[in-house]
C-alpha positions as a Python dict, from the first residue, in 0.01 Angstrom:
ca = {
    (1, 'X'): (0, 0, 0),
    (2, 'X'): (273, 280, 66),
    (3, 'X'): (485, 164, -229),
    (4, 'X'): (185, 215, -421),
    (5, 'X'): (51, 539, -280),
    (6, 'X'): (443, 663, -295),
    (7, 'X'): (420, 589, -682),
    (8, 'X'): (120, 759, -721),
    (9, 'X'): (239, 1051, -515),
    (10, 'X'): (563, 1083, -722),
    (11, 'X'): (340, 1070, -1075),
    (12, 'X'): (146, 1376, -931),
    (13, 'X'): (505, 1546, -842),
    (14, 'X'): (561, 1471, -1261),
    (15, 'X'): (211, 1608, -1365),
    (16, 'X'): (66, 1230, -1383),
    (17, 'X'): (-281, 1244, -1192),
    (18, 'X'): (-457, 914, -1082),
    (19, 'X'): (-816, 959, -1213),
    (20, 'X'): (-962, 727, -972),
    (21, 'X'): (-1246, 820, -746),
    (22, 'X'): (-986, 721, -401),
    (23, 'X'): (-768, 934, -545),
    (24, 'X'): (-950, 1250, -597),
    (25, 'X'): (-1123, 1194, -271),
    (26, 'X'): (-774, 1161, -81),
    (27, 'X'): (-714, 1492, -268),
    (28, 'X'): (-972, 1667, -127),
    (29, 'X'): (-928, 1518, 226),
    (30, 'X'): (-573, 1620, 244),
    (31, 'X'): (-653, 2020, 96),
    (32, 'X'): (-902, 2008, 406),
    (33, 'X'): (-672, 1887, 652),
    (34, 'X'): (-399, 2164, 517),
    (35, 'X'): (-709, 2397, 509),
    (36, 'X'): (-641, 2483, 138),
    (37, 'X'): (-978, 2372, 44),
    (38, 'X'): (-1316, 2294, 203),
    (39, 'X'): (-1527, 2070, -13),
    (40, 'X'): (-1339, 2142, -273),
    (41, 'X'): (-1361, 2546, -223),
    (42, 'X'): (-1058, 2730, -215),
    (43, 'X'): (-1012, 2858, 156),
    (44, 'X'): (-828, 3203, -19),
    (45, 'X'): (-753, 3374, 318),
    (46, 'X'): (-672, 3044, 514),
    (47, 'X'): (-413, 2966, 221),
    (48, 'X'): (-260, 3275, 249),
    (49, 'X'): (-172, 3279, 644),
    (50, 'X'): (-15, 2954, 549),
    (51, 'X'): (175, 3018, 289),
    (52, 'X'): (281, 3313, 472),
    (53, 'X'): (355, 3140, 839),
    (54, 'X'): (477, 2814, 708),
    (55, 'X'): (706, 2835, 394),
    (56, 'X'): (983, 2991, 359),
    (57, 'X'): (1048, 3311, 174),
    (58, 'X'): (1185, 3203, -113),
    (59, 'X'): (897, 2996, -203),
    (60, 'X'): (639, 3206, -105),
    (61, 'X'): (615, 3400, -435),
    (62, 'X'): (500, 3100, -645),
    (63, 'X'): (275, 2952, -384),
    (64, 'X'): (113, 3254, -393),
    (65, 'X'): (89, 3315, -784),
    (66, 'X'): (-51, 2908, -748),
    (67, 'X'): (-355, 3024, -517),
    (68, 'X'): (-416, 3348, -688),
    (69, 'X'): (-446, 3136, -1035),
    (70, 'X'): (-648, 2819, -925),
    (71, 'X'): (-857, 2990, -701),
    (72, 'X'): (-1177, 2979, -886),
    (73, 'X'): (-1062, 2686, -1080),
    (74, 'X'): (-1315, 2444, -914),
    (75, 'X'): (-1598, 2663, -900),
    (76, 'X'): (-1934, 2483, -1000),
    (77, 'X'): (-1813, 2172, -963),
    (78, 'X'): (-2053, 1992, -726),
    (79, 'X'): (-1820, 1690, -640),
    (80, 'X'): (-1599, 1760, -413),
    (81, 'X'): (-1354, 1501, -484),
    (82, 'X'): (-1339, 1609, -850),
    (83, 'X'): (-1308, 1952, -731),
    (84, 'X'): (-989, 1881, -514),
    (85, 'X'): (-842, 1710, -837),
    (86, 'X'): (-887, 1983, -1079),
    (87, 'X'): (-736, 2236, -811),
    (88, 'X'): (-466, 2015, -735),
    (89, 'X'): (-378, 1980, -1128),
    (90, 'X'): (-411, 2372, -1151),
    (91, 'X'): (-180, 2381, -835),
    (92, 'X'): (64, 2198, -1008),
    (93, 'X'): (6, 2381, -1346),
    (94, 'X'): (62, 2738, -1189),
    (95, 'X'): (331, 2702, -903),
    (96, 'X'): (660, 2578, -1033),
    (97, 'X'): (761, 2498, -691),
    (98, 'X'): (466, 2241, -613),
    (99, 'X'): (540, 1961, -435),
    (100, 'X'): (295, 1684, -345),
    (101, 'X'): (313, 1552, 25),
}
């Protein structure tokens, strides 16, 4: 099981995205435990103090560019789950300092 999730997590760190409903669904569980994302809504001001209190400065810049450009990206989609996935792909799209826990 972790060899497997650790291969899926290094695909997304390539731009490869599982579409499997787990997946998506871990997604959005792990942007609400981060408190990125509720539902699969962008949690704008709640992104920003973390950015801000937890990454240092030299990575800041693109983290924020990230959030500013992805943070509508899931809007009207009713799924959550699918809604994590599409921000996490526009996350990775839009900050070329993502990295996937």
């Amino acid at each position: 099981m972790v060899r497997l999730f650790r291969a899926v997590a290094d695909g997304v760190n390539r731009g490869v995205f599982a579409d499997t409903k787990d997946f998506k669904c871990y997604v959005s569980c792990l942007l609400d435990i981060m408190q990125v994302a509720r539902k699969g809504k962008v949690n704008y001001e709640k992104s920003l103090k973390q950015i801000d209190t937890m990454l240092p400065e030299n990575m800041k810049p693109a983290f924020r560019a990230g959030l500013e450009a992805c943070k509508s990206a899931a809007q009207g989609i009713k799924d959550h789950c699918e809604a994590a996935a599409i921000l996490l792909q526009c996350f990775y799209k839009n900050n070329p300092m993502f990295v996937f826990p």
